[in-house]
Short mmCIF file of N, CA and C in Angstrom, two decimals:
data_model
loop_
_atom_site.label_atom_id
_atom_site.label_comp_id
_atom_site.label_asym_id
_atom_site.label_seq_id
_atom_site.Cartn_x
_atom_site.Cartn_y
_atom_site.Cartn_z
N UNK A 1 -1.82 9.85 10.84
CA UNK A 1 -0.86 9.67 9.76
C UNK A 1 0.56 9.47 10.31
N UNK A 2 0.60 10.10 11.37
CA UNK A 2 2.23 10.13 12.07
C UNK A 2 2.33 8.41 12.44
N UNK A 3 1.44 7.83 12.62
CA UNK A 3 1.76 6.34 13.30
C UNK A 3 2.57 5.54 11.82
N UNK A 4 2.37 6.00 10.72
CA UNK A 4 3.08 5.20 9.29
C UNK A 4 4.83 5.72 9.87
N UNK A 5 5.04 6.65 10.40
CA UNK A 5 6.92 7.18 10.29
C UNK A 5 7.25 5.84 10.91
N UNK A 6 7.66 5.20 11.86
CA UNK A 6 8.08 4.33 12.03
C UNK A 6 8.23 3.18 11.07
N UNK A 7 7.03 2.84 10.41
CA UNK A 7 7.31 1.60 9.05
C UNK A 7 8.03 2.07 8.40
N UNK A 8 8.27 3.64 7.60
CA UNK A 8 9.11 4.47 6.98
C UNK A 8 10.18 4.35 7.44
N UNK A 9 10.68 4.24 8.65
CA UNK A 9 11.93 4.35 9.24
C UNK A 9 12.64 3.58 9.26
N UNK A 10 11.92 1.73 9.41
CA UNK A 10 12.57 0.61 9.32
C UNK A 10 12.40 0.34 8.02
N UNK A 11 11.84 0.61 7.25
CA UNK A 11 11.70 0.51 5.33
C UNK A 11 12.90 0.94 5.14
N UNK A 12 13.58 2.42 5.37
CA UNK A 12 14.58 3.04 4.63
C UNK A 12 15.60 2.08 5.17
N UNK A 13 15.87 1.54 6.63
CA UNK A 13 17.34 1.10 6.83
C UNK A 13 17.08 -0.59 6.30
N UNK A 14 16.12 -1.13 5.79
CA UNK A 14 16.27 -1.90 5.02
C UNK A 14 16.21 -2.09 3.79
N UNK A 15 16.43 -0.72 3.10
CA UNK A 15 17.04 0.05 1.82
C UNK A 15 15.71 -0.11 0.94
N UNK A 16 14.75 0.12 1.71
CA UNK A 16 12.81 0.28 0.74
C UNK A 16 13.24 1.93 -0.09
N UNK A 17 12.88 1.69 -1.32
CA UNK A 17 12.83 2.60 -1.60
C UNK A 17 11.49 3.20 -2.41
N UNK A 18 10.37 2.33 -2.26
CA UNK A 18 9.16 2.41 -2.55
C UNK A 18 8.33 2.00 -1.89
N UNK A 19 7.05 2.92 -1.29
CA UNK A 19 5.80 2.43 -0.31
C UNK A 19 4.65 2.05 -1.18
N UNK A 20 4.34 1.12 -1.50
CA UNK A 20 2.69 0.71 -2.43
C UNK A 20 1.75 1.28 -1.23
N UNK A 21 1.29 2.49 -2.19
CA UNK A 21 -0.12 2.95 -1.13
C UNK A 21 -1.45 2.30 -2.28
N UNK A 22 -2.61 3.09 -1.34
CA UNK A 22 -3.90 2.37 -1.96
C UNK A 22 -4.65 3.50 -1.32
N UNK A 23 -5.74 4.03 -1.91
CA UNK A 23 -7.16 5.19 -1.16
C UNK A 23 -8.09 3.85 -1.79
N UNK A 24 -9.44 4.23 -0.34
CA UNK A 24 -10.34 3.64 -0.67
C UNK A 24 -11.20 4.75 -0.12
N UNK A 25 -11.34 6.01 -0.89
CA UNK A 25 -11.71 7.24 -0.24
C UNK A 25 -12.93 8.02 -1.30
N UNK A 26 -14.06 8.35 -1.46
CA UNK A 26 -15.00 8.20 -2.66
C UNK A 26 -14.82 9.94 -3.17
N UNK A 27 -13.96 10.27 -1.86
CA UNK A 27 -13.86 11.66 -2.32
C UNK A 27 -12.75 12.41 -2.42
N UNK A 28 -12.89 12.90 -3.92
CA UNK A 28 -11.41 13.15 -4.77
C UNK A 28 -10.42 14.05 -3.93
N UNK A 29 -10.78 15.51 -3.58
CA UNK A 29 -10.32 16.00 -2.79
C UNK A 29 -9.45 15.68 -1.68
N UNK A 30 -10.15 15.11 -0.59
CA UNK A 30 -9.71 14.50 0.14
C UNK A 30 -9.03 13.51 0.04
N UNK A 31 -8.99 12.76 -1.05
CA UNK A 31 -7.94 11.78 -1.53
C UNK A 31 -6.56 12.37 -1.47
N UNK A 32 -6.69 13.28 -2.59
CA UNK A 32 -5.24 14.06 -2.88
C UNK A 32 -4.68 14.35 -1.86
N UNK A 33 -5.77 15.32 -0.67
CA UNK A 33 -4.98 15.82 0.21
C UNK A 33 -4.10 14.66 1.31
N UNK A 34 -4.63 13.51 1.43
CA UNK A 34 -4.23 12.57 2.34
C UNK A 34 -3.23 11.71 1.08
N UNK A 35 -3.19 12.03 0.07
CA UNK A 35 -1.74 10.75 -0.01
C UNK A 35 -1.08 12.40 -0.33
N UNK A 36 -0.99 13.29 -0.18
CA UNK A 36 0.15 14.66 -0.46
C UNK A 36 0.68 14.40 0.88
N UNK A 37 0.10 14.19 2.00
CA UNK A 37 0.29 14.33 3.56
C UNK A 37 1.58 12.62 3.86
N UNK A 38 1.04 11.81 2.62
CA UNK A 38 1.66 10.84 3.26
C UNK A 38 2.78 10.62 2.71
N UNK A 39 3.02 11.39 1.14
CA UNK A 39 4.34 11.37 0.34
C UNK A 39 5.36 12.14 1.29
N UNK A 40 4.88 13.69 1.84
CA UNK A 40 5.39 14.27 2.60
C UNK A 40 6.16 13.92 3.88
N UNK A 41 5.25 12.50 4.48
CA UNK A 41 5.80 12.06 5.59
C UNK A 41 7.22 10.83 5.64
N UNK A 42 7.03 10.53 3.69
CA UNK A 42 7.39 9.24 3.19
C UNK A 42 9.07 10.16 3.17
N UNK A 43 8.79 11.35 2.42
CA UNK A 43 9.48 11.96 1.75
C UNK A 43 11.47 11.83 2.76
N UNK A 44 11.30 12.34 3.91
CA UNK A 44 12.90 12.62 4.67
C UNK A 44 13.31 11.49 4.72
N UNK A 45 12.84 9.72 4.22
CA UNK A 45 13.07 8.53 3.93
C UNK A 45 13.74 8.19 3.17
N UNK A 46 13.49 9.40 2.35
CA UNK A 46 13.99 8.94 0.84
C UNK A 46 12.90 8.09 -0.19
N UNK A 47 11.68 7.78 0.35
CA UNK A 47 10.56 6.80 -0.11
C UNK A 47 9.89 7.32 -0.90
N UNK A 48 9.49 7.05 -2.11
CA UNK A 48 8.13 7.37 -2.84
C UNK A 48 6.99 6.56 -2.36
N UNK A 49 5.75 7.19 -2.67
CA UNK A 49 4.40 6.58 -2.45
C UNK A 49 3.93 6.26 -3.65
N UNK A 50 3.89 5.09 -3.85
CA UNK A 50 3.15 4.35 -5.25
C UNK A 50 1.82 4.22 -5.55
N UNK A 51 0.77 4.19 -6.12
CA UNK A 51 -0.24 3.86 -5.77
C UNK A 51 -0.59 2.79 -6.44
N UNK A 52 -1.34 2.06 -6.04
CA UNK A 52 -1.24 0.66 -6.38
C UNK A 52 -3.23 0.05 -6.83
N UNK A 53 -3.46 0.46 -8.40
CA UNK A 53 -4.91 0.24 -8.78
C UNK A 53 -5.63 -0.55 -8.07
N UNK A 54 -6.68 -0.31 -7.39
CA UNK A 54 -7.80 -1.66 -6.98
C UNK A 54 -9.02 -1.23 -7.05
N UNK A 55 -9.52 -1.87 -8.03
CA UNK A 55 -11.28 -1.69 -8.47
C UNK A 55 -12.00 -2.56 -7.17
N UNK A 56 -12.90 -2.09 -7.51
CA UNK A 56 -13.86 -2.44 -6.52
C UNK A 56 -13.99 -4.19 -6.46
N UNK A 57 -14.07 -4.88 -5.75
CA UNK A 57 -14.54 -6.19 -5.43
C UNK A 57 -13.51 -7.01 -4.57
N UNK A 58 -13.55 -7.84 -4.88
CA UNK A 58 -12.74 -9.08 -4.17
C UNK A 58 -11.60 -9.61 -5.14
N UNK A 59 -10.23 -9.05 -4.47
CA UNK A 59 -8.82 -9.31 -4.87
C UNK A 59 -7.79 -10.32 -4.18
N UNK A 60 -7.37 -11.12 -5.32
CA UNK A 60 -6.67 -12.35 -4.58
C UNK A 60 -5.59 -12.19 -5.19
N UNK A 61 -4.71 -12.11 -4.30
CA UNK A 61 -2.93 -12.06 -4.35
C UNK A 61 -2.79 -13.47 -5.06
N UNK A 62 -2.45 -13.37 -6.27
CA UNK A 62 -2.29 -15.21 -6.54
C UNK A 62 -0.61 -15.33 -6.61
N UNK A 63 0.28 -14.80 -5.89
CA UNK A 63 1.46 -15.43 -5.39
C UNK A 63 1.58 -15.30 -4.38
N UNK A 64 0.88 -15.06 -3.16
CA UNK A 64 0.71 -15.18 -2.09
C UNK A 64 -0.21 -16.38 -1.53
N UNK A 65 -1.36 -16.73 -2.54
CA UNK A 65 -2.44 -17.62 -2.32
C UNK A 65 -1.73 -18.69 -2.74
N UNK A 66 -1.03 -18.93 -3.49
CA UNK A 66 -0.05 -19.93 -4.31
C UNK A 66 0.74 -20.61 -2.84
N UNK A 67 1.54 -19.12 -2.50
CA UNK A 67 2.58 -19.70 -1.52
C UNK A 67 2.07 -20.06 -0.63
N UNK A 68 0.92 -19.65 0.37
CA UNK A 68 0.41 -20.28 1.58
C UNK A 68 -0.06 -21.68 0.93
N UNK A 69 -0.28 -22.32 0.30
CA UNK A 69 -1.05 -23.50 -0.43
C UNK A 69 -2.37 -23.72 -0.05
N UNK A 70 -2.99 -22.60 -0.40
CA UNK A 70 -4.42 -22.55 -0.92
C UNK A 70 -5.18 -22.90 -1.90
N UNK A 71 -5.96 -23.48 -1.99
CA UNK A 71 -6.74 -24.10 -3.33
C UNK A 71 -8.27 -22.85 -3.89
N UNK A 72 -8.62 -22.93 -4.99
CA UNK A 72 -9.23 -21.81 -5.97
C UNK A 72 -10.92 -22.44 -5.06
N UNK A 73 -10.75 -24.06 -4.94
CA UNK A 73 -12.23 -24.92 -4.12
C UNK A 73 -12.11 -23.73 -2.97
N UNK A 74 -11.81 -23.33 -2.39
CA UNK A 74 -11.53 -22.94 -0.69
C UNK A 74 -12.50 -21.33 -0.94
N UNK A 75 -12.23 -20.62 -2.32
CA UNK A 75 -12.94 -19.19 -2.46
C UNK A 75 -14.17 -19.85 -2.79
N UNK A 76 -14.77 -20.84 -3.14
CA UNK A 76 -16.39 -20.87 -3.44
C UNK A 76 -16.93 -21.27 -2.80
#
């Protein structure tokens, strides 16, 4: 978990004031305890940890897929 302080560190002096996290973890417990560990680490940043919904399957950034100029033919 200590290897994230550094992204934290260059986030804050480029005035981040929010981290989009994500668990892909099946177990609740252990969920909590690992994003409590990572708000904590976010925290002397000044950063919140967001969490950011993702259901299960295959997710396409469509303003990212847009900007590289990717076509919808290219996913089938």
């Amino acid at each position: 978990m200590k290897s994230f302080e550094p992204c934290f560190e260059a986030a804050a002096k480029l005035g981040a004031r929010h981290v989009l996290t994500q668990v892909n973890d099946p177990v609740f417990d252990r969920t909590v305890g690992t994003y409590a560990a990572l708000c904590d680490l976010a925290a002397p940043y000044q950063l919140t940890c967001d969490i950011e919904f993702i259901p299960c399957g295959l997710m396409i950034d469509t303003l990212h897929f847009v900007r590289a100029g990717c076509h919808l033919e290219e996913l089938l």
